[in-house]
Amino acid sequence: MQIPWQDRPAGSKAPMWRYSENPIIPRDLLPDSNSIFNSAVVPFGDAFAGVFRCDDQNRRMTLHAGFSKDGIHWDINPETIKFDCDDAEIGEWVYGYDPRVTFIDGRYYVTWCNGYHGPTIGVAWTTDFKTFHQVENAFLPCNRNGVLFPKKINGRFAMLSRPSDNGHTAFGDIFYSESPELQFWGRHRHVMAPAPFELSAWQCLKIGAGPVPIETPEGWLLFYHGVLRSCNGYVYAFGSAILDLDEPWKVKYRSGRYLISPREIYECAGDVPNVCFPCAALHDETKGKVAVYYGCADTVTGLAFGYIDEIIQFTKETDIQNV
Ligand code: BMA
């Protein structure tokens, strides 16, 4: 399995670098798409599949399945995903955005921000990216950024989430929850809060889990977004944390510096300027490489690359957790 990759640019010492051909998915890939961003991809067979946030030109937030041979060029279904659900009340579509996809024991689980009297975490599974079976929403509204761990922890499904409000939430901590069967959730634990402004301003307003955490010998590598409020509005960047393998609500290290912050024109100009919002990562265990997919300015999708051991090193060296 060849993940998308490009070597670090000559002269760069950055722990992550952008793909030179960003954005990889333009806003108008579909006939009626306004924007395609904050989307999730996974290895699928000998290629890749994903669930994409495609806002249409009515500015409705919808989810679409997509397929790719190389992880860079995507064929996205113009039809929205229609979730099968035994309970009509839960299955009634209101809106859905910011999907994540997690492979656990033969099924691809989709979690997304699902409209149900406010945003909450919708959950569904598929084996083929054609039929999607929706189960209960994980939490009460309002909640966003629900991200499943790729394996059961203490014998249960485990999810990170970020309780919020119904608007452009000006606060937000990451929490951890467990479920025996993806219906009843409990054992809620606090993971981390926004950072003190004096220590790390890019993540001082709110934070939220990004891609599915990656298991490493040092702990779970979590990419997460952090938000800063500037005189021109919110700025979304992302950094990294290492969570304990057995008790993932315990943060071992947390990067004081961001990995990627809006800088390129496609991250700074768009429907919502100054947003880098990661929702997926592909990694190559043998080569230690990772490719992170992130939404750019709520408009297009970009890719950034790095080496897992260097990102872990960076997280330790810039750590604010143990300050
Ligand atoms: C968050 C979510 C994301 C979005 C971000 C910036 O609240 O809505 O989808 O990328 O705001 O607008």
CSV table of C-alpha atoms and ligand atoms in Angstrom, one decimal:
chain,number,residue,atom,x,y,z
A,1,MET,CA,0.0,0.0,0.0
A,2,GLN,CA,1.6,3.2,-1.2
A,3,ILE,CA,0.3,6.2,0.7
A,4,PRO,CA,0.5,9.6,-0.9
A,5,TRP,CA,3.9,11.1,-0.3
A,6,GLN,CA,6.3,13.8,-1.2
A,7,ASP,CA,9.8,14.3,0.3
A,8,ARG,CA,10.5,17.2,2.6
A,9,PRO,CA,11.4,20.3,0.5
A,10,ALA,CA,15.1,21.0,0.4
A,11,GLY,CA,16.1,23.4,3.1
A,12,SER,CA,13.0,22.8,5.3
A,13,LYS,CA,13.4,21.6,8.9
A,14,ALA,CA,9.7,21.6,9.5
A,15,PRO,CA,8.2,18.5,11.2
A,16,MET,CA,5.4,18.6,8.6
A,17,TRP,CA,5.3,20.0,5.1
A,18,ARG,CA,2.5,20.6,2.6
A,19,TYR,CA,2.0,18.8,-0.7
A,20,SER,CA,3.3,21.1,-3.5
A,21,GLU,CA,0.2,20.3,-5.6
A,22,ASN,CA,-2.3,21.4,-2.9
A,23,PRO,CA,-5.2,21.6,-2.9
A,24,ILE,CA,-5.8,18.0,-4.1
A,25,ILE,CA,-9.6,18.3,-4.2
A,26,PRO,CA,-11.0,21.5,-5.7
A,27,ARG,CA,-14.2,23.0,-4.5
A,28,ASP,CA,-16.1,22.3,-7.7
A,29,LEU,CA,-15.3,18.6,-8.3
A,30,LEU,CA,-19.0,17.8,-8.2
A,31,PRO,CA,-21.5,19.5,-10.5
A,32,ASP,CA,-23.2,21.3,-7.6
A,33,SER,CA,-20.5,21.5,-5.0
A,34,ASN,CA,-19.7,24.8,-3.3
A,35,SER,CA,-16.8,23.3,-1.4
A,36,ILE,CA,-15.2,19.9,-0.5
A,37,PHE,CA,-13.2,19.9,2.7
A,38,ASN,CA,-12.9,18.4,6.3
A,39,SER,CA,-13.1,14.9,4.9
A,40,ALA,CA,-12.0,11.3,5.8
A,41,VAL,CA,-10.1,8.7,3.8
A,42,VAL,CA,-8.9,5.2,4.6
A,43,PRO,CA,-7.1,2.3,2.9
A,44,PHE,CA,-9.7,0.2,1.1
A,45,GLY,CA,-8.8,-3.0,-0.7
A,46,ASP,CA,-5.6,-2.2,-2.6
A,47,ALA,CA,-6.7,1.5,-3.0
A,48,PHE,CA,-8.5,4.1,-0.9
A,49,ALA,CA,-12.0,5.1,-0.1
A,50,GLY,CA,-13.5,8.0,1.9
A,51,VAL,CA,-16.4,10.0,3.1
A,52,PHE,CA,-16.4,13.6,2.0
A,53,ARG,CA,-18.0,16.7,3.3
A,54,CYS,CA,-19.4,18.4,0.2
A,55,ASP,CA,-21.4,21.5,0.8
A,56,ASP,CA,-23.7,22.1,-2.1
A,57,GLN,CA,-24.6,25.3,-3.8
A,58,ASN,CA,-27.7,25.7,-1.5
A,59,ARG,CA,-24.9,25.6,1.2
A,60,ARG,CA,-26.4,22.4,2.6
A,61,MET,CA,-23.8,20.2,4.4
A,62,THR,CA,-23.9,16.7,3.0
A,63,LEU,CA,-21.7,13.6,3.0
A,64,HIS,CA,-20.6,11.7,-0.1
A,65,ALA,CA,-18.6,8.5,-0.7
A,66,GLY,CA,-15.5,8.6,-2.8
A,67,PHE,CA,-12.8,6.3,-4.2
A,68,SER,CA,-9.2,6.8,-5.3
A,69,LYS,CA,-6.3,4.6,-6.6
A,70,ASP,CA,-3.6,6.9,-5.3
A,71,GLY,CA,-5.2,8.8,-2.4
A,72,ILE,CA,-4.7,12.1,-4.3
A,73,HIS,CA,-7.1,12.0,-7.3
A,74,TRP,CA,-10.6,11.3,-6.1
A,75,ASP,CA,-13.7,10.1,-7.7
A,76,ILE,CA,-16.5,11.4,-5.5
A,77,ASN,CA,-20.1,10.2,-5.9
A,78,PRO,CA,-22.3,13.1,-6.8
A,79,GLU,CA,-25.2,11.5,-4.9
A,80,THR,CA,-25.2,12.0,-1.2
A,81,ILE,CA,-24.9,9.0,1.1
A,82,LYS,CA,-28.3,7.7,2.2
A,83,PHE,CA,-27.9,6.0,5.6
A,84,ASP,CA,-30.0,2.9,6.3
A,85,CYS,CA,-31.4,3.2,9.9
A,86,ASP,CA,-33.9,1.1,11.8
A,87,ASP,CA,-35.1,4.1,13.7
A,88,ALA,CA,-36.7,6.7,11.5
A,89,GLU,CA,-36.2,9.4,14.1
A,90,ILE,CA,-32.5,8.9,14.2
A,91,GLY,CA,-32.2,8.2,10.5
A,92,GLU,CA,-34.0,11.4,9.5
A,93,TRP,CA,-31.4,13.5,7.7
A,94,VAL,CA,-31.0,17.1,8.9
A,95,TYR,CA,-27.3,17.9,8.1
A,96,GLY,CA,-24.0,16.1,8.4
A,97,TYR,CA,-20.4,17.4,8.3
A,98,ASP,CA,-16.8,16.8,9.3
A,99,PRO,CA,-16.8,13.0,8.9
A,100,ARG,CA,-14.1,10.6,10.3
A,101,VAL,CA,-13.7,7.0,9.2
A,102,THR,CA,-12.2,4.3,11.4
A,103,PHE,CA,-11.6,0.7,10.5
A,104,ILE,CA,-12.3,-1.7,13.4
A,105,ASP,CA,-12.6,-5.5,13.1
A,106,GLY,CA,-13.8,-5.7,9.5
A,107,ARG,CA,-16.1,-2.6,9.4
A,108,TYR,CA,-15.5,1.0,8.5
A,109,TYR,CA,-17.2,3.2,11.0
A,110,VAL,CA,-18.2,6.7,10.0
A,111,THR,CA,-18.6,9.3,12.7
A,112,TRP,CA,-19.8,12.8,11.8
A,113,CYS,CA,-21.3,15.9,13.2
A,114,ASN,CA,-25.0,15.0,12.8
A,115,GLY,CA,-28.0,17.4,13.1
A,116,TYR,CA,-30.4,16.2,15.7
A,117,HIS,CA,-31.8,19.2,17.7
A,118,GLY,CA,-28.4,20.7,17.4
A,119,PRO,CA,-25.1,19.1,16.3
A,120,THR,CA,-24.2,15.7,17.9
A,121,ILE,CA,-22.1,12.7,16.8
A,122,GLY,CA,-23.7,10.5,14.2
A,123,VAL,CA,-22.4,6.9,13.9
A,124,ALA,CA,-22.7,4.4,11.0
A,125,TRP,CA,-20.8,1.5,9.5
A,126,THR,CA,-20.1,0.1,6.1
A,127,THR,CA,-18.1,-2.6,4.5
A,128,ASP,CA,-18.3,-1.4,0.9
A,129,PHE,CA,-18.8,2.4,1.0
A,130,LYS,CA,-22.1,1.8,-0.8
A,131,THR,CA,-24.5,0.7,1.9
A,132,PHE,CA,-24.2,2.6,5.2
A,133,HIS,CA,-25.9,1.4,8.4
A,134,GLN,CA,-26.6,4.1,10.8
A,135,VAL,CA,-26.8,3.4,14.6
A,136,GLU,CA,-27.7,5.6,17.6
A,137,ASN,CA,-26.2,9.0,17.9
A,138,ALA,CA,-23.3,8.7,20.4
A,139,PHE,CA,-24.1,11.7,22.6
A,140,LEU,CA,-26.6,14.3,23.5
A,141,PRO,CA,-26.4,17.5,21.5
A,142,CYS,CA,-24.4,19.7,21.3
A,143,ASN,CA,-21.2,17.8,20.4
A,144,ARG,CA,-18.7,17.8,17.5
A,145,ASN,CA,-15.4,16.2,16.5
A,146,GLY,CA,-16.3,12.6,17.4
A,147,VAL,CA,-13.3,10.4,16.6
A,148,LEU,CA,-13.2,6.6,17.3
A,149,PHE,CA,-10.0,4.8,18.2
A,150,PRO,CA,-9.1,2.2,15.7
A,151,LYS,CA,-9.3,-0.6,18.2
A,152,LYS,CA,-11.3,-1.4,21.3
A,153,ILE,CA,-9.8,-0.2,24.6
A,154,ASN,CA,-10.5,-2.1,27.7
A,155,GLY,CA,-12.8,-4.3,25.5
A,156,ARG,CA,-15.0,-1.4,24.5
A,157,PHE,CA,-15.3,1.1,21.6
A,158,ALA,CA,-13.6,4.3,22.5
A,159,MET,CA,-14.3,7.8,21.2
A,160,LEU,CA,-13.0,11.3,21.6
A,161,SER,CA,-15.5,14.1,21.3
A,162,ARG,CA,-15.8,17.8,22.0
A,163,PRO,CA,-19.0,19.0,23.7
A,164,SER,CA,-20.0,22.3,22.2
A,165,ASP,CA,-23.0,24.7,21.7
A,166,ASN,CA,-25.2,25.2,18.7
A,167,GLY,CA,-23.2,28.1,17.2
A,168,HIS,CA,-19.5,28.9,16.5
A,169,THR,CA,-18.6,27.6,19.9
A,170,ALA,CA,-16.1,29.8,21.7
A,171,PHE,CA,-14.9,27.1,24.1
A,172,GLY,CA,-14.2,23.4,24.0
A,173,ASP,CA,-12.3,20.6,25.7
A,174,ILE,CA,-11.6,17.1,24.3
A,175,PHE,CA,-13.3,14.2,26.3
A,176,TYR,CA,-13.0,10.4,26.0
A,177,SER,CA,-16.0,7.9,26.3
A,178,GLU,CA,-16.4,4.2,26.0
A,179,SER,CA,-19.2,2.0,24.7
A,180,PRO,CA,-19.7,-1.8,24.8
A,181,GLU,CA,-21.8,-1.9,21.6
A,182,LEU,CA,-21.9,1.5,20.0
A,183,GLN,CA,-25.2,2.3,21.6
A,184,PHE,CA,-24.7,3.3,25.2
A,185,TRP,CA,-21.8,5.5,26.0
A,186,GLY,CA,-20.2,6.2,29.4
A,187,ARG,CA,-17.0,6.3,31.4
A,188,HIS,CA,-16.5,9.8,30.2
A,189,ARG,CA,-13.1,11.2,31.0
A,190,HIS,CA,-11.5,14.6,30.4
A,191,VAL,CA,-8.6,14.5,28.0
A,192,MET,CA,-7.4,18.1,27.6
A,193,ALA,CA,-8.5,21.7,27.7
A,194,PRO,CA,-7.5,24.6,25.5
A,195,ALA,CA,-3.9,25.7,26.4
A,196,PRO,CA,-3.1,28.8,28.5
A,197,PHE,CA,-2.7,31.8,26.1
A,198,GLU,CA,0.8,32.5,27.5
A,199,LEU,CA,2.0,28.9,26.7
A,200,SER,CA,0.5,28.2,23.3
A,201,ALA,CA,-1.9,30.8,21.8
A,202,TRP,CA,-2.8,28.9,18.6
A,203,GLN,CA,-4.9,26.5,20.8
A,204,CYS,CA,-6.1,28.8,23.5
A,205,LEU,CA,-9.8,29.2,22.6
A,206,LYS,CA,-10.9,25.6,21.8
A,207,ILE,CA,-9.5,22.3,20.6
A,208,GLY,CA,-10.9,19.2,18.9
A,209,ALA,CA,-9.6,15.8,17.8
A,210,GLY,CA,-8.6,15.4,14.2
A,211,PRO,CA,-7.8,12.1,12.4
A,212,VAL,CA,-8.2,8.7,14.0
A,213,PRO,CA,-5.3,8.3,16.5
A,214,ILE,CA,-2.3,6.3,15.3
A,215,GLU,CA,-0.9,3.6,17.6
A,216,THR,CA,2.8,4.0,18.3
A,217,PRO,CA,5.1,2.5,20.9
A,218,GLU,CA,5.1,5.9,22.6
A,219,GLY,CA,1.3,6.1,22.8
A,220,TRP,CA,-1.5,7.2,20.6
A,221,LEU,CA,-0.4,9.9,18.2
A,222,LEU,CA,-3.3,12.4,18.0
A,223,PHE,CA,-3.4,15.3,15.5
A,224,TYR,CA,-5.8,17.9,16.8
A,225,HIS,CA,-7.0,21.3,15.8
A,226,GLY,CA,-6.7,24.3,18.0
A,227,VAL,CA,-8.3,27.7,17.6
A,228,LEU,CA,-7.2,31.2,18.4
A,229,ARG,CA,-9.4,34.3,18.3
A,230,SER,CA,-7.9,37.2,16.3
A,231,CYS,CA,-9.2,40.6,15.5
A,232,ASN,CA,-10.4,39.1,12.2
A,233,GLY,CA,-12.1,36.0,13.7
A,234,TYR,CA,-11.1,32.5,14.5
A,235,VAL,CA,-7.9,30.9,13.2
A,236,TYR,CA,-7.7,27.1,13.0
A,237,ALA,CA,-4.3,25.4,13.1
A,238,PHE,CA,-3.3,21.8,14.1
A,239,GLY,CA,-0.7,20.2,16.4
A,240,SER,CA,0.0,16.8,18.0
A,241,ALA,CA,-0.4,15.0,21.3
A,242,ILE,CA,0.7,11.6,22.6
A,243,LEU,CA,-2.0,9.8,24.6
A,244,ASP,CA,-1.4,6.9,27.0
A,245,LEU,CA,-2.0,3.6,25.2
A,246,ASP,CA,-4.2,2.0,27.9
A,247,GLU,CA,-5.7,5.1,29.4
A,248,PRO,CA,-6.0,7.4,26.4
A,249,TRP,CA,-7.5,10.2,28.5
A,250,LYS,CA,-4.1,10.7,30.0
A,251,VAL,CA,-2.0,13.1,27.8
A,252,LYS,CA,1.7,12.3,27.9
A,253,TYR,CA,2.9,15.1,25.7
A,254,ARG,CA,1.3,18.0,23.8
A,255,SER,CA,2.9,20.2,21.2
A,256,GLY,CA,3.2,23.9,22.2
A,257,ARG,CA,4.0,24.8,18.6
A,258,TYR,CA,1.6,24.1,15.8
A,259,LEU,CA,2.5,21.7,13.0
A,260,ILE,CA,0.4,23.4,10.3
A,261,SER,CA,-1.2,26.9,10.6
A,262,PRO,CA,-2.9,28.9,7.8
A,263,ARG,CA,-0.2,30.4,5.6
A,264,GLU,CA,-0.8,29.4,2.0
A,265,ILE,CA,-3.4,31.3,-0.1
A,266,TYR,CA,-5.8,28.3,-0.2
A,267,GLU,CA,-5.8,28.1,3.6
A,268,CYS,CA,-6.2,31.9,4.1
A,269,ALA,CA,-8.8,32.7,1.4
A,270,GLY,CA,-12.1,30.8,0.9
A,271,ASP,CA,-15.5,30.6,2.5
A,272,VAL,CA,-14.0,30.7,6.0
A,273,PRO,CA,-10.5,32.2,5.9
A,274,ASN,CA,-7.6,30.9,8.0
A,275,VAL,CA,-8.7,27.3,8.6
A,276,CYS,CA,-6.5,24.2,8.6
A,277,PHE,CA,-8.8,21.4,9.8
A,278,PRO,CA,-7.4,17.8,9.8
A,279,CYS,CA,-9.9,14.9,9.6
A,280,ALA,CA,-7.9,12.0,8.3
A,281,ALA,CA,-4.4,10.5,8.2
A,282,LEU,CA,-2.9,7.6,6.2
A,283,HIS,CA,0.2,6.1,7.6
A,284,ASP,CA,2.8,3.6,6.4
A,285,GLU,CA,4.0,1.7,9.4
A,286,THR,CA,7.1,0.2,7.8
A,287,LYS,CA,8.4,3.5,6.5
A,288,GLY,CA,7.1,5.5,9.4
A,289,LYS,CA,5.4,8.0,7.1
A,290,VAL,CA,2.1,9.9,7.6
A,291,ALA,CA,-0.1,11.8,5.2
A,292,VAL,CA,-2.6,14.1,6.8
A,293,TYR,CA,-5.8,15.3,5.0
A,294,TYR,CA,-7.0,18.7,6.1
A,295,GLY,CA,-9.7,21.1,5.1
A,296,CYS,CA,-8.4,24.4,3.9
A,297,ALA,CA,-10.4,27.6,4.5
A,298,ASP,CA,-13.6,25.5,4.6
A,299,THR,CA,-13.4,25.3,0.8
A,300,VAL,CA,-10.9,22.7,-0.5
A,301,THR,CA,-8.8,19.7,0.7
A,302,GLY,CA,-5.1,19.7,1.2
A,303,LEU,CA,-2.4,17.2,2.2
A,304,ALA,CA,0.6,17.5,4.5
A,305,PHE,CA,3.3,14.9,5.2
A,306,GLY,CA,5.7,14.0,7.9
A,307,TYR,CA,7.7,11.2,9.6
A,308,ILE,CA,5.9,9.7,12.7
A,309,ASP,CA,9.1,9.5,14.8
A,310,GLU,CA,10.0,13.1,14.0
A,311,ILE,CA,6.5,14.3,14.9
A,312,ILE,CA,6.7,12.4,18.2
A,313,GLN,CA,10.1,14.0,18.8
A,314,PHE,CA,8.6,17.4,18.0
A,315,THR,CA,5.7,16.8,20.3
A,316,LYS,CA,8.1,16.0,23.2
A,317,GLU,CA,10.5,18.9,22.4
A,318,THR,CA,7.7,21.5,22.3
A,319,ASP,CA,5.6,19.8,25.1
A,320,ILE,CA,3.4,22.0,27.2
A,321,GLN,CA,1.7,19.2,29.1
A,322,ASN,CA,4.5,18.7,31.6
A,323,VAL,CA,5.5,22.4,31.8
B,1,BMA,C1,-16.1,24.4,13.0
B,1,BMA,C2,-16.7,23.4,12.1
B,1,BMA,C3,-15.8,23.1,11.0
B,1,BMA,C4,-15.2,24.3,10.3
B,1,BMA,C5,-14.7,25.3,11.4
B,1,BMA,C6,-14.2,26.6,10.8
B,1,BMA,O1,-17.0,24.8,14.0
B,1,BMA,O2,-17.9,23.9,11.5
B,1,BMA,O3,-16.5,22.4,10.0
B,1,BMA,O4,-14.1,23.9,9.5
B,1,BMA,O5,-15.7,25.5,12.3
B,1,BMA,O6,-15.3,27.2,10.1
